[in-house]
Amino acid sequence: MKRWFWALLVALSLGLTLLGLLRPRAEQGLSVNVVRVERGEFIREVRASGTVEARVYTLTFSRPGRVAEVRVKEGQAVQAGQVLAVLETVNETAQLQAARESLQALQARAQAQETEFASNRTRLQNQLQEARRNLGLLKALLAVGGVAANEVRQAERQVSDLEAQLASLLQNRISTQRELQAQLQARQNELAALERTIAQSTLRAPVAGVVSSVGFLVGVETTAPSGSGTSLNTPAIRLVEAGSLRVQARLSEAEIPLVRPGQPVRIELDAAPEQPLQGKVDRLGVQAEVAGGGGSAVLPVFIRFLDPQAEAVARPGLTATANITTLRLPSALKIPLEALVEEEGRRFVWVVDTQSRTVRKQPIVLKARNLTQAAVEGLAEDSLLVSLPPETLKEGSKVSYRLPEAEER
């Protein structure tokens, strides 16, 4: 009797289990994943890769010489006009002093000669004036028989001699002045050349910035750059101009219409990915370039750093990724792209009725999209949508689902 009882119980259990397995799945509903419509800030970004660049000055001495001082080191901030390095100028300074003394001696000599000339000229002019007056008197007396003709001729010779002396004095002055002027000019040229040489012995910062490298060593001879410019082997100090750091990135053709000057940018350096920097679009290039391998065209975009600490982190030549914010909506309805369906130019979503657990097709207006979300209109906030809806889904279909994990918790 007990054996039949247990056999009947097992048969009943198997029957109920089989009934459940064979029960139509339509009553349970099609299993789907669901997402929630959210309201919040929507951001659309364009990503562009590029490199950090800056205005770099390569500073060298314009004349050869031995380095006497190097007053800066790599990484040091400097102001415009600050002395960076100095060449030895002991010989040039001594020559400059001698040239100044020589010039002063020539100037004193010229002054003395001018004083002597003025004195002699005054003396001769007075003597000539007196001789001419005497000649006039003698001629008047000769007319009335008061003097002999010989006395008049003697007075005339005296006037002629004085006039010749005065003319010779003037001629000698011109010759002496010409000679002294040539000597003075030579000394002034020598003085100017020495002053220029000494000035060229001091290397100054043309702008404010940060020293990126120092190629001079105290006591070591340095050469002047050749006419073709500074070579890589020429010792130099390289200075990155303050405020000139920027990123030059490349935009694809499809992204060009979305980017405008002034848009905010989040800059991520490959060398410091944990420290993003803020920037803004400075300008777009004027000419597109064809990417390597005959691909699509890209347009340069220039991005200016806004973070004060950028100069301490970014270095010219580093690789960077620019995340350009092309659209920011402070308050928008957002849905994951997996919930958006596009067919024949129409956009819609499948909205879940939480009471009947059925779905309906809801047309929407797409305002914008980014890589993961879409900003839309035409939905109620907190609506439940089907994510990755299957092709078999139809209007009024019954569905089964589990709420997103965040809501279950």
mmCIF file of C-alpha atoms in Angstrom:
data_model
loop_
_atom_site.group_PDB
_atom_site.id
_atom_site.type_symbol
_atom_site.label_atom_id
_atom_site.label_comp_id
_atom_site.label_asym_id
_atom_site.label_seq_id
_atom_site.Cartn_x
_atom_site.Cartn_y
_atom_site.Cartn_z
ATOM 1 C CA MET A 1 0.000 0.000 0.000
ATOM 2 C CA LYS A 2 2.764 2.429 0.915
ATOM 3 C CA ARG A 3 4.591 1.542 -2.291
ATOM 4 C CA TRP A 4 1.592 2.573 -4.409
ATOM 5 C CA PHE A 5 1.219 5.804 -2.439
ATOM 6 C CA TRP A 6 4.756 6.924 -3.122
ATOM 7 C CA ALA A 7 4.504 5.989 -6.788
ATOM 8 C CA LEU A 8 1.362 8.076 -7.135
ATOM 9 C CA LEU A 9 3.029 11.070 -5.435
ATOM 10 C CA VAL A 10 6.039 10.982 -7.791
ATOM 11 C CA ALA A 11 3.788 10.718 -10.843
ATOM 12 C CA LEU A 12 1.752 13.728 -9.709
ATOM 13 C CA SER A 13 4.900 15.809 -9.187
ATOM 14 C CA LEU A 14 6.229 14.939 -12.644
ATOM 15 C CA GLY A 15 2.913 15.824 -14.179
ATOM 16 C CA LEU A 16 2.801 19.250 -12.583
ATOM 17 C CA THR A 17 6.379 19.946 -13.693
ATOM 18 C CA LEU A 18 5.622 18.909 -17.258
ATOM 19 C CA LEU A 19 2.523 21.099 -17.251
ATOM 20 C CA GLY A 20 4.612 24.083 -16.261
ATOM 21 C CA LEU A 21 7.152 23.443 -19.009
ATOM 22 C CA LEU A 22 4.502 23.051 -21.656
ATOM 23 C CA ARG A 23 2.588 26.159 -20.557
ATOM 24 C CA PRO A 24 2.506 28.774 -23.369
ATOM 25 C CA ARG A 25 5.365 31.353 -23.007
ATOM 26 C CA ALA A 26 3.049 34.087 -24.218
ATOM 27 C CA GLU A 27 1.493 34.105 -20.769
ATOM 28 C CA GLN A 28 4.917 34.744 -19.216
ATOM 29 C CA GLY A 29 5.923 37.417 -21.786
ATOM 30 C CA LEU A 30 8.985 37.909 -23.963
ATOM 31 C CA SER A 31 12.097 38.348 -21.830
ATOM 32 C CA VAL A 32 13.753 41.780 -22.480
ATOM 33 C CA ASN A 33 16.199 44.165 -20.883
ATOM 34 C CA VAL A 34 14.917 47.536 -19.806
ATOM 35 C CA VAL A 35 16.394 50.983 -19.094
ATOM 36 C CA ARG A 36 15.025 54.090 -17.454
ATOM 37 C CA VAL A 37 14.547 57.537 -19.032
ATOM 38 C CA GLU A 38 16.587 60.040 -17.019
ATOM 39 C CA ARG A 39 16.676 63.807 -16.826
ATOM 40 C CA GLY A 40 20.022 65.492 -16.356
ATOM 41 C CA GLU A 41 22.909 67.233 -18.020
ATOM 42 C CA PHE A 42 23.687 66.016 -21.529
ATOM 43 C CA ILE A 43 27.147 66.503 -22.982
ATOM 44 C CA ARG A 44 28.292 65.798 -26.508
ATOM 45 C CA GLU A 45 32.037 65.597 -27.050
ATOM 46 C CA VAL A 46 34.354 65.236 -30.002
ATOM 47 C CA ARG A 47 37.609 63.397 -29.381
ATOM 48 C CA ALA A 48 40.704 64.417 -31.291
ATOM 49 C CA SER A 49 44.276 63.262 -30.833
ATOM 50 C CA GLY A 50 47.299 65.480 -31.268
ATOM 51 C CA THR A 51 50.505 66.760 -29.709
ATOM 52 C CA VAL A 52 51.489 69.527 -27.354
ATOM 53 C CA GLU A 53 53.403 72.370 -28.969
ATOM 54 C CA ALA A 54 54.682 75.759 -27.875
ATOM 55 C CA ARG A 55 56.643 78.763 -29.068
ATOM 56 C CA VAL A 56 60.239 77.780 -28.295
ATOM 57 C CA TYR A 57 63.154 80.210 -28.567
ATOM 58 C CA THR A 58 66.606 78.794 -29.275
ATOM 59 C CA LEU A 59 69.004 81.356 -27.809
ATOM 60 C CA THR A 60 72.705 81.469 -28.712
ATOM 61 C CA PHE A 61 75.499 84.011 -28.485
ATOM 62 C CA SER A 62 75.994 85.921 -31.714
ATOM 63 C CA ARG A 63 79.776 85.836 -31.277
ATOM 64 C CA PRO A 64 82.243 83.146 -30.194
ATOM 65 C CA GLY A 65 83.830 83.241 -26.758
ATOM 66 C CA ARG A 66 84.438 81.470 -23.475
ATOM 67 C CA VAL A 67 81.434 81.072 -21.179
ATOM 68 C CA ALA A 68 81.943 82.980 -17.918
ATOM 69 C CA GLU A 69 78.544 82.479 -16.224
ATOM 70 C CA VAL A 70 75.379 80.407 -16.658
ATOM 71 C CA ARG A 71 72.709 81.972 -14.466
ATOM 72 C CA VAL A 72 69.748 79.667 -15.124
ATOM 73 C CA LYS A 73 68.953 75.977 -14.986
ATOM 74 C CA GLU A 74 66.470 73.705 -16.699
ATOM 75 C CA GLY A 75 62.897 74.226 -15.539
ATOM 76 C CA GLN A 76 63.564 77.712 -14.156
ATOM 77 C CA ALA A 77 61.024 80.454 -14.856
ATOM 78 C CA VAL A 78 62.529 83.680 -16.177
ATOM 79 C CA GLN A 79 61.295 87.168 -16.976
ATOM 80 C CA ALA A 80 61.739 89.081 -20.212
ATOM 81 C CA GLY A 81 65.164 90.729 -20.262
ATOM 82 C CA GLN A 82 66.631 88.502 -17.549
ATOM 83 C CA VAL A 83 70.307 87.561 -18.013
ATOM 84 C CA LEU A 84 70.699 83.867 -18.843
ATOM 85 C CA ALA A 85 74.427 83.505 -19.551
ATOM 86 C CA VAL A 86 77.543 85.674 -19.966
ATOM 87 C CA LEU A 87 80.777 85.322 -21.969
ATOM 88 C CA GLU A 88 84.190 86.438 -20.699
ATOM 89 C CA THR A 89 84.920 90.074 -21.609
ATOM 90 C CA VAL A 90 88.206 90.839 -19.789
ATOM 91 C CA ASN A 91 90.109 91.671 -22.975
ATOM 92 C CA GLU A 92 87.244 93.544 -24.560
ATOM 93 C CA THR A 93 86.677 95.594 -21.397
ATOM 94 C CA ALA A 94 90.371 96.620 -21.316
ATOM 95 C CA GLN A 95 90.265 97.509 -25.009
ATOM 96 C CA LEU A 96 87.097 99.493 -24.437
ATOM 97 C CA GLN A 97 88.724 101.503 -21.657
ATOM 98 C CA ALA A 98 91.760 102.217 -23.849
ATOM 99 C CA ALA A 99 89.547 103.253 -26.746
ATOM 100 C CA ARG A 100 87.595 105.622 -24.520
ATOM 101 C CA GLU A 101 90.794 107.210 -23.232
ATOM 102 C CA SER A 102 92.128 107.565 -26.767
ATOM 103 C CA LEU A 103 88.864 109.137 -27.876
ATOM 104 C CA GLN A 104 88.934 111.557 -24.960
ATOM 105 C CA ALA A 105 92.551 112.523 -25.824
ATOM 106 C CA LEU A 106 91.589 113.188 -29.446
ATOM 107 C CA GLN A 107 88.592 115.228 -28.359
ATOM 108 C CA ALA A 108 90.837 117.278 -26.020
ATOM 109 C CA ARG A 109 93.359 117.772 -28.830
ATOM 110 C CA ALA A 110 90.612 118.905 -31.166
ATOM 111 C CA GLN A 111 89.323 121.326 -28.545
ATOM 112 C CA ALA A 112 92.821 122.747 -27.967
ATOM 113 C CA GLN A 113 93.427 123.187 -31.688
ATOM 114 C CA GLU A 114 90.078 124.915 -32.054
ATOM 115 C CA THR A 115 90.930 127.264 -29.198
ATOM 116 C CA GLU A 116 94.359 128.033 -30.746
ATOM 117 C CA PHE A 117 92.769 128.629 -34.152
ATOM 118 C CA ALA A 118 90.208 131.028 -32.704
ATOM 119 C CA SER A 119 92.954 132.965 -30.918
ATOM 120 C CA ASN A 120 95.177 133.207 -34.005
ATOM 121 C CA ARG A 121 92.250 134.132 -36.192
ATOM 122 C CA THR A 122 91.220 136.933 -33.841
ATOM 123 C CA ARG A 123 94.786 138.223 -33.722
ATOM 124 C CA LEU A 124 95.212 138.228 -37.506
ATOM 125 C CA GLN A 125 91.785 139.745 -38.072
ATOM 126 C CA ASN A 126 92.622 142.605 -35.679
ATOM 127 C CA GLN A 127 96.035 143.141 -37.331
ATOM 128 C CA LEU A 128 94.442 143.091 -40.787
ATOM 129 C CA GLN A 129 91.805 145.576 -39.704
ATOM 130 C CA GLU A 130 94.480 147.910 -38.353
ATOM 131 C CA ALA A 131 96.652 147.520 -41.475
ATOM 132 C CA ARG A 132 93.724 148.345 -43.753
ATOM 133 C CA ARG A 133 92.916 151.418 -41.686
ATOM 134 C CA ASN A 134 96.564 152.607 -41.927
ATOM 135 C CA LEU A 135 96.544 151.953 -45.672
ATOM 136 C CA GLY A 136 93.503 154.147 -46.074
ATOM 137 C CA LEU A 137 95.100 156.988 -44.161
ATOM 138 C CA LEU A 138 98.328 156.740 -46.141
ATOM 139 C CA LYS A 139 96.449 156.840 -49.435
ATOM 140 C CA ALA A 140 94.647 160.018 -48.292
ATOM 141 C CA LEU A 141 97.962 161.674 -47.332
ATOM 142 C CA LEU A 142 99.540 160.597 -50.615
ATOM 143 C CA ALA A 143 96.808 162.457 -52.458
ATOM 144 C CA VAL A 144 97.793 165.762 -50.766
ATOM 145 C CA GLY A 145 101.511 165.031 -50.884
ATOM 146 C CA GLY A 146 101.819 164.210 -47.214
ATOM 147 C CA VAL A 147 103.634 160.851 -47.669
ATOM 148 C CA ALA A 148 105.770 159.157 -50.229
ATOM 149 C CA ALA A 149 104.410 156.526 -52.573
ATOM 150 C CA ASN A 150 106.869 154.010 -51.134
ATOM 151 C CA GLU A 151 105.147 154.103 -47.761
ATOM 152 C CA VAL A 152 101.812 153.371 -49.396
ATOM 153 C CA ARG A 153 103.247 150.345 -51.253
ATOM 154 C CA GLN A 154 104.753 149.056 -48.008
ATOM 155 C CA ALA A 155 101.342 149.324 -46.276
ATOM 156 C CA GLU A 156 99.709 147.480 -49.173
ATOM 157 C CA ARG A 157 102.266 144.641 -48.859
ATOM 158 C CA GLN A 158 101.493 144.405 -45.145
ATOM 159 C CA VAL A 159 97.752 144.080 -45.850
ATOM 160 C CA SER A 160 98.428 141.402 -48.466
ATOM 161 C CA ASP A 161 100.685 139.467 -46.097
ATOM 162 C CA LEU A 162 98.071 139.503 -43.324
ATOM 163 C CA GLU A 163 95.333 138.404 -45.715
ATOM 164 C CA ALA A 164 97.540 135.517 -46.878
ATOM 165 C CA GLN A 165 98.273 134.507 -43.287
ATOM 166 C CA LEU A 166 94.562 134.541 -42.453
ATOM 167 C CA ALA A 167 93.739 132.451 -45.540
ATOM 168 C CA SER A 168 96.529 129.984 -44.692
ATOM 169 C CA LEU A 169 95.228 129.740 -41.132
ATOM 170 C CA LEU A 170 91.746 128.907 -42.391
ATOM 171 C CA GLN A 171 93.118 126.334 -44.856
ATOM 172 C CA ASN A 172 95.280 124.681 -42.203
ATOM 173 C CA ARG A 173 92.257 124.517 -39.909
ATOM 174 C CA ILE A 174 90.213 122.705 -42.540
ATOM 175 C CA SER A 175 93.000 120.182 -43.157
ATOM 176 C CA THR A 176 93.582 119.632 -39.421
ATOM 177 C CA GLN A 177 89.863 119.254 -38.785
ATOM 178 C CA ARG A 178 89.544 116.693 -41.566
ATOM 179 C CA GLU A 179 92.422 114.667 -40.142
ATOM 180 C CA LEU A 180 91.125 114.869 -36.576
ATOM 181 C CA GLN A 181 87.601 114.025 -37.695
ATOM 182 C CA ALA A 182 88.893 110.877 -39.402
ATOM 183 C CA GLN A 183 90.749 109.861 -36.254
ATOM 184 C CA LEU A 184 87.714 110.620 -34.071
ATOM 185 C CA GLN A 185 85.452 108.597 -36.377
ATOM 186 C CA ALA A 186 87.865 105.647 -36.290
ATOM 187 C CA ARG A 187 87.975 105.754 -32.492
ATOM 188 C CA GLN A 188 84.176 106.032 -32.264
ATOM 189 C CA ASN A 189 83.764 103.071 -34.628
ATOM 190 C CA GLU A 190 86.216 101.065 -32.542
ATOM 191 C CA LEU A 191 84.373 102.048 -29.380
ATOM 192 C CA ALA A 192 80.984 101.118 -30.866
ATOM 193 C CA ALA A 193 82.331 97.745 -32.045
ATOM 194 C CA LEU A 194 83.743 96.962 -28.605
ATOM 195 C CA GLU A 195 80.512 98.018 -26.896
ATOM 196 C CA ARG A 196 78.558 95.839 -29.325
ATOM 197 C CA THR A 197 80.873 92.910 -28.662
ATOM 198 C CA ILE A 198 80.458 93.313 -24.912
ATOM 199 C CA ALA A 199 76.680 93.614 -25.302
ATOM 200 C CA GLN A 200 76.673 90.432 -27.374
ATOM 201 C CA SER A 201 78.469 88.725 -24.496
ATOM 202 C CA THR A 202 75.269 88.822 -22.433
ATOM 203 C CA LEU A 203 72.446 86.453 -23.383
ATOM 204 C CA ARG A 204 69.020 87.705 -22.235
ATOM 205 C CA ALA A 205 65.533 86.208 -22.327
ATOM 206 C CA PRO A 206 63.507 87.879 -25.109
ATOM 207 C CA VAL A 207 60.230 86.912 -23.408
ATOM 208 C CA ALA A 208 59.004 85.528 -20.114
ATOM 209 C CA GLY A 209 58.974 81.755 -20.022
ATOM 210 C CA VAL A 210 60.494 78.540 -18.708
ATOM 211 C CA VAL A 211 63.982 77.285 -19.562
ATOM 212 C CA SER A 212 63.630 73.882 -21.221
ATOM 213 C CA SER A 213 67.329 73.133 -21.740
ATOM 214 C CA VAL A 214 70.755 74.653 -21.078
ATOM 215 C CA GLY A 215 73.581 73.814 -23.460
ATOM 216 C CA PHE A 216 76.363 76.027 -22.077
ATOM 217 C CA LEU A 217 79.127 75.059 -19.642
ATOM 218 C CA VAL A 218 81.220 77.578 -17.713
ATOM 219 C CA GLY A 219 84.779 77.787 -19.067
ATOM 220 C CA VAL A 220 83.950 76.116 -22.371
ATOM 221 C CA GLU A 221 84.375 77.893 -25.691
ATOM 222 C CA THR A 222 81.208 78.430 -27.686
ATOM 223 C CA THR A 223 80.841 79.176 -31.368
ATOM 224 C CA ALA A 224 78.576 81.623 -33.132
ATOM 225 C CA PRO A 225 75.769 80.209 -35.297
ATOM 226 C CA SER A 226 76.502 79.955 -39.006
ATOM 227 C CA GLY A 227 74.691 81.969 -41.605
ATOM 228 C CA SER A 228 72.248 79.114 -42.209
ATOM 229 C CA GLY A 229 70.997 79.315 -38.621
ATOM 230 C CA THR A 230 71.421 77.375 -35.410
ATOM 231 C CA SER A 231 72.265 73.690 -35.858
ATOM 232 C CA LEU A 232 71.433 70.909 -33.418
ATOM 233 C CA ASN A 233 75.086 70.799 -32.335
ATOM 234 C CA THR A 234 75.314 74.516 -31.551
ATOM 235 C CA PRO A 235 75.225 75.126 -27.769
ATOM 236 C CA ALA A 236 72.072 77.030 -26.850
ATOM 237 C CA ILE A 237 69.513 77.787 -24.168
ATOM 238 C CA ARG A 238 65.978 76.876 -25.161
ATOM 239 C CA LEU A 239 63.132 78.891 -23.692
ATOM 240 C CA VAL A 240 59.426 78.009 -23.840
ATOM 241 C CA GLU A 241 57.419 81.215 -23.954
ATOM 242 C CA ALA A 242 54.961 81.581 -21.083
ATOM 243 C CA GLY A 243 51.352 81.146 -22.180
ATOM 244 C CA SER A 244 52.240 79.723 -25.601
ATOM 245 C CA LEU A 245 51.523 76.059 -24.790
ATOM 246 C CA ARG A 246 48.782 74.580 -26.935
ATOM 247 C CA VAL A 247 47.594 71.318 -28.422
ATOM 248 C CA GLN A 248 47.398 70.819 -32.151
ATOM 249 C CA ALA A 249 44.889 68.039 -32.793
ATOM 250 C CA ARG A 250 43.228 66.644 -35.916
ATOM 251 C CA LEU A 251 39.501 66.643 -36.631
ATOM 252 C CA SER A 252 37.830 64.277 -39.047
ATOM 253 C CA GLU A 253 35.683 65.749 -41.801
ATOM 254 C CA ALA A 254 32.458 64.710 -40.086
ATOM 255 C CA GLU A 255 33.420 66.485 -36.854
ATOM 256 C CA ILE A 256 34.479 69.815 -38.368
ATOM 257 C CA PRO A 257 30.964 71.383 -38.436
ATOM 258 C CA LEU A 258 30.534 70.655 -34.707
ATOM 259 C CA VAL A 259 33.650 72.483 -33.480
ATOM 260 C CA ARG A 260 33.905 76.250 -32.996
ATOM 261 C CA PRO A 261 36.413 78.596 -31.293
ATOM 262 C CA GLY A 262 35.762 79.104 -27.601
ATOM 263 C CA GLN A 263 34.347 75.650 -26.892
ATOM 264 C CA PRO A 264 35.635 74.065 -23.638
ATOM 265 C CA VAL A 265 38.072 71.177 -23.892
ATOM 266 C CA ARG A 266 39.241 68.511 -21.470
ATOM 267 C CA ILE A 267 42.831 67.631 -22.329
ATOM 268 C CA GLU A 268 44.273 64.258 -21.347
ATOM 269 C CA LEU A 269 48.018 63.779 -21.671
ATOM 270 C CA ASP A 270 49.278 60.261 -22.292
ATOM 271 C CA ALA A 271 52.108 61.080 -19.884
ATOM 272 C CA ALA A 272 49.671 62.089 -17.098
ATOM 273 C CA PRO A 273 46.239 60.534 -17.783
ATOM 274 C CA GLU A 274 45.203 60.899 -14.142
ATOM 275 C CA GLN A 275 45.564 64.681 -14.333
ATOM 276 C CA PRO A 276 43.215 66.101 -17.017
ATOM 277 C CA LEU A 277 43.693 69.767 -17.893
ATOM 278 C CA GLN A 278 41.174 72.349 -18.986
ATOM 279 C CA GLY A 279 41.441 74.286 -22.224
ATOM 280 C CA LYS A 280 39.414 75.885 -24.993
ATOM 281 C CA VAL A 281 39.362 75.819 -28.774
ATOM 282 C CA ASP A 282 41.542 78.670 -29.984
ATOM 283 C CA ARG A 283 41.028 78.343 -33.722
ATOM 284 C CA LEU A 284 40.589 75.879 -36.553
ATOM 285 C CA GLY A 285 43.166 75.454 -39.294
ATOM 286 C CA VAL A 286 42.622 77.029 -42.694
ATOM 287 C CA GLN A 287 43.621 74.008 -44.771
ATOM 288 C CA ALA A 288 42.733 70.342 -44.398
ATOM 289 C CA GLU A 289 45.269 67.575 -44.815
ATOM 290 C CA VAL A 290 44.831 64.069 -46.180
ATOM 291 C CA ALA A 291 45.540 61.404 -43.602
ATOM 292 C CA GLY A 292 48.251 58.854 -44.326
ATOM 293 C CA GLY A 293 47.462 56.000 -46.683
ATOM 294 C CA GLY A 294 45.052 58.051 -48.773
ATOM 295 C CA GLY A 295 42.381 58.192 -46.079
ATOM 296 C CA SER A 296 39.857 60.940 -45.388
ATOM 297 C CA ALA A 297 40.898 64.534 -44.815
ATOM 298 C CA VAL A 298 41.580 65.943 -41.361
ATOM 299 C CA LEU A 299 41.627 69.568 -40.238
ATOM 300 C CA PRO A 300 44.013 70.896 -37.573
ATOM 301 C CA VAL A 301 42.403 72.401 -34.490
ATOM 302 C CA PHE A 302 44.445 74.490 -32.058
ATOM 303 C CA ILE A 303 43.570 74.268 -28.362
ATOM 304 C CA ARG A 304 44.802 76.684 -25.704
ATOM 305 C CA PHE A 305 45.484 75.534 -22.130
ATOM 306 C CA LEU A 306 43.538 77.338 -19.402
ATOM 307 C CA ASP A 307 44.940 75.569 -16.320
ATOM 308 C CA PRO A 308 47.764 77.514 -14.621
ATOM 309 C CA GLN A 309 49.494 74.211 -13.791
ATOM 310 C CA ALA A 310 49.598 73.187 -17.461
ATOM 311 C CA GLU A 311 53.171 74.436 -17.877
ATOM 312 C CA ALA A 312 54.259 72.204 -15.005
ATOM 313 C CA VAL A 313 52.711 69.091 -16.585
ATOM 314 C CA ALA A 314 52.592 69.554 -20.352
ATOM 315 C CA ARG A 315 55.754 69.511 -22.429
ATOM 316 C CA PRO A 316 56.137 70.243 -26.150
ATOM 317 C CA GLY A 317 56.032 67.004 -28.100
ATOM 318 C CA LEU A 318 53.819 65.047 -25.673
ATOM 319 C CA THR A 319 50.823 63.167 -27.067
ATOM 320 C CA ALA A 320 47.419 64.442 -25.979
ATOM 321 C CA THR A 321 43.746 63.623 -26.436
ATOM 322 C CA ALA A 322 41.358 66.566 -26.655
ATOM 323 C CA ASN A 323 37.750 66.019 -25.575
ATOM 324 C CA ILE A 324 35.939 69.002 -27.084
ATOM 325 C CA THR A 325 32.520 69.784 -25.629
ATOM 326 C CA THR A 326 30.479 70.692 -28.685
ATOM 327 C CA LEU A 327 27.093 70.689 -26.917
ATOM 328 C CA ARG A 328 25.966 70.995 -23.312
ATOM 329 C CA LEU A 329 22.275 70.749 -22.356
ATOM 330 C CA PRO A 330 21.825 71.536 -18.637
ATOM 331 C CA SER A 331 18.536 69.608 -18.395
ATOM 332 C CA ALA A 332 17.542 67.025 -20.977
ATOM 333 C CA LEU A 333 15.746 63.695 -21.208
ATOM 334 C CA LYS A 334 18.432 61.081 -21.803
ATOM 335 C CA ILE A 335 18.139 57.533 -23.051
ATOM 336 C CA PRO A 336 20.840 54.957 -23.853
ATOM 337 C CA LEU A 337 21.486 54.528 -27.562
ATOM 338 C CA GLU A 338 20.547 50.839 -27.176
ATOM 339 C CA ALA A 339 16.923 51.893 -26.656
ATOM 340 C CA LEU A 340 16.747 54.052 -29.779
ATOM 341 C CA VAL A 341 15.251 52.477 -32.910
ATOM 342 C CA GLU A 342 15.629 54.086 -36.331
ATOM 343 C CA GLU A 343 13.666 52.810 -39.306
ATOM 344 C CA GLU A 344 13.142 54.552 -42.645
ATOM 345 C CA GLY A 345 13.962 57.954 -41.229
ATOM 346 C CA ARG A 346 11.665 57.497 -38.219
ATOM 347 C CA ARG A 347 12.907 57.314 -34.645
ATOM 348 C CA PHE A 348 11.020 55.630 -31.838
ATOM 349 C CA VAL A 349 11.374 53.627 -28.642
ATOM 350 C CA TRP A 350 9.454 50.773 -27.056
ATOM 351 C CA VAL A 351 7.828 52.014 -23.842
ATOM 352 C CA VAL A 352 6.917 49.430 -21.195
ATOM 353 C CA ASP A 353 3.589 49.716 -19.383
ATOM 354 C CA THR A 354 4.599 48.623 -15.898
ATOM 355 C CA GLN A 355 0.984 47.724 -14.942
ATOM 356 C CA SER A 356 0.143 45.433 -17.841
ATOM 357 C CA ARG A 357 3.771 44.595 -18.703
ATOM 358 C CA THR A 358 3.072 45.296 -22.345
ATOM 359 C CA VAL A 359 4.939 47.541 -24.778
ATOM 360 C CA ARG A 360 3.944 50.281 -27.178
ATOM 361 C CA LYS A 361 5.862 52.061 -29.900
ATOM 362 C CA GLN A 362 6.528 55.723 -29.015
ATOM 363 C CA PRO A 363 7.857 58.184 -31.662
ATOM 364 C CA ILE A 364 10.438 60.629 -30.311
ATOM 365 C CA VAL A 365 12.342 63.748 -31.384
ATOM 366 C CA LEU A 366 16.108 63.302 -31.350
ATOM 367 C CA LYS A 367 17.829 66.494 -30.188
ATOM 368 C CA ALA A 368 21.418 65.207 -30.052
ATOM 369 C CA ARG A 369 23.472 62.133 -29.405
ATOM 370 C CA ASN A 370 26.900 61.279 -28.076
ATOM 371 C CA LEU A 371 28.775 57.991 -27.969
ATOM 372 C CA THR A 372 26.478 56.383 -25.368
ATOM 373 C CA GLN A 373 23.303 58.458 -24.986
ATOM 374 C CA ALA A 374 20.714 60.447 -26.876
ATOM 375 C CA ALA A 375 18.913 63.606 -25.784
ATOM 376 C CA VAL A 376 15.249 63.287 -26.818
ATOM 377 C CA GLU A 377 11.813 64.840 -26.548
ATOM 378 C CA GLY A 378 8.423 63.137 -26.442
ATOM 379 C CA LEU A 379 8.874 60.871 -23.414
ATOM 380 C CA ALA A 380 7.822 61.075 -19.800
ATOM 381 C CA GLU A 381 10.592 61.223 -17.252
ATOM 382 C CA ASP A 382 11.314 57.865 -15.564
ATOM 383 C CA SER A 383 9.628 55.923 -18.379
ATOM 384 C CA LEU A 384 10.807 52.348 -18.754
ATOM 385 C CA LEU A 385 12.164 51.461 -22.206
ATOM 386 C CA VAL A 386 13.184 48.238 -23.887
ATOM 387 C CA SER A 387 16.927 48.061 -24.459
ATOM 388 C CA LEU A 388 18.114 46.339 -27.645
ATOM 389 C CA PRO A 389 14.520 45.426 -28.602
ATOM 390 C CA PRO A 390 14.231 42.111 -30.507
ATOM 391 C CA GLU A 391 12.851 42.140 -34.032
ATOM 392 C CA THR A 392 9.907 39.984 -32.910
ATOM 393 C CA LEU A 393 8.637 42.726 -30.583
ATOM 394 C CA LYS A 394 5.216 44.040 -31.616
ATOM 395 C CA GLU A 395 2.748 46.625 -30.439
ATOM 396 C CA GLY A 396 1.050 45.322 -27.282
ATOM 397 C CA SER A 397 3.467 42.437 -26.796
ATOM 398 C CA LYS A 398 3.682 41.151 -23.261
ATOM 399 C CA VAL A 399 7.187 41.206 -21.815
ATOM 400 C CA SER A 400 9.006 40.019 -18.765
ATOM 401 C CA TYR A 401 11.993 41.893 -17.382
ATOM 402 C CA ARG A 402 14.086 42.684 -14.390
ATOM 403 C CA LEU A 403 14.554 46.276 -13.309
ATOM 404 C CA PRO A 404 18.008 47.801 -13.746
ATOM 405 C CA GLU A 405 20.377 46.709 -11.001
ATOM 406 C CA ALA A 406 20.602 50.219 -9.566
ATOM 407 C CA GLU A 407 16.830 50.255 -8.938
ATOM 408 C CA GLU A 408 16.797 46.718 -7.469
ATOM 409 C CA ARG A 409 19.282 47.800 -4.883
#
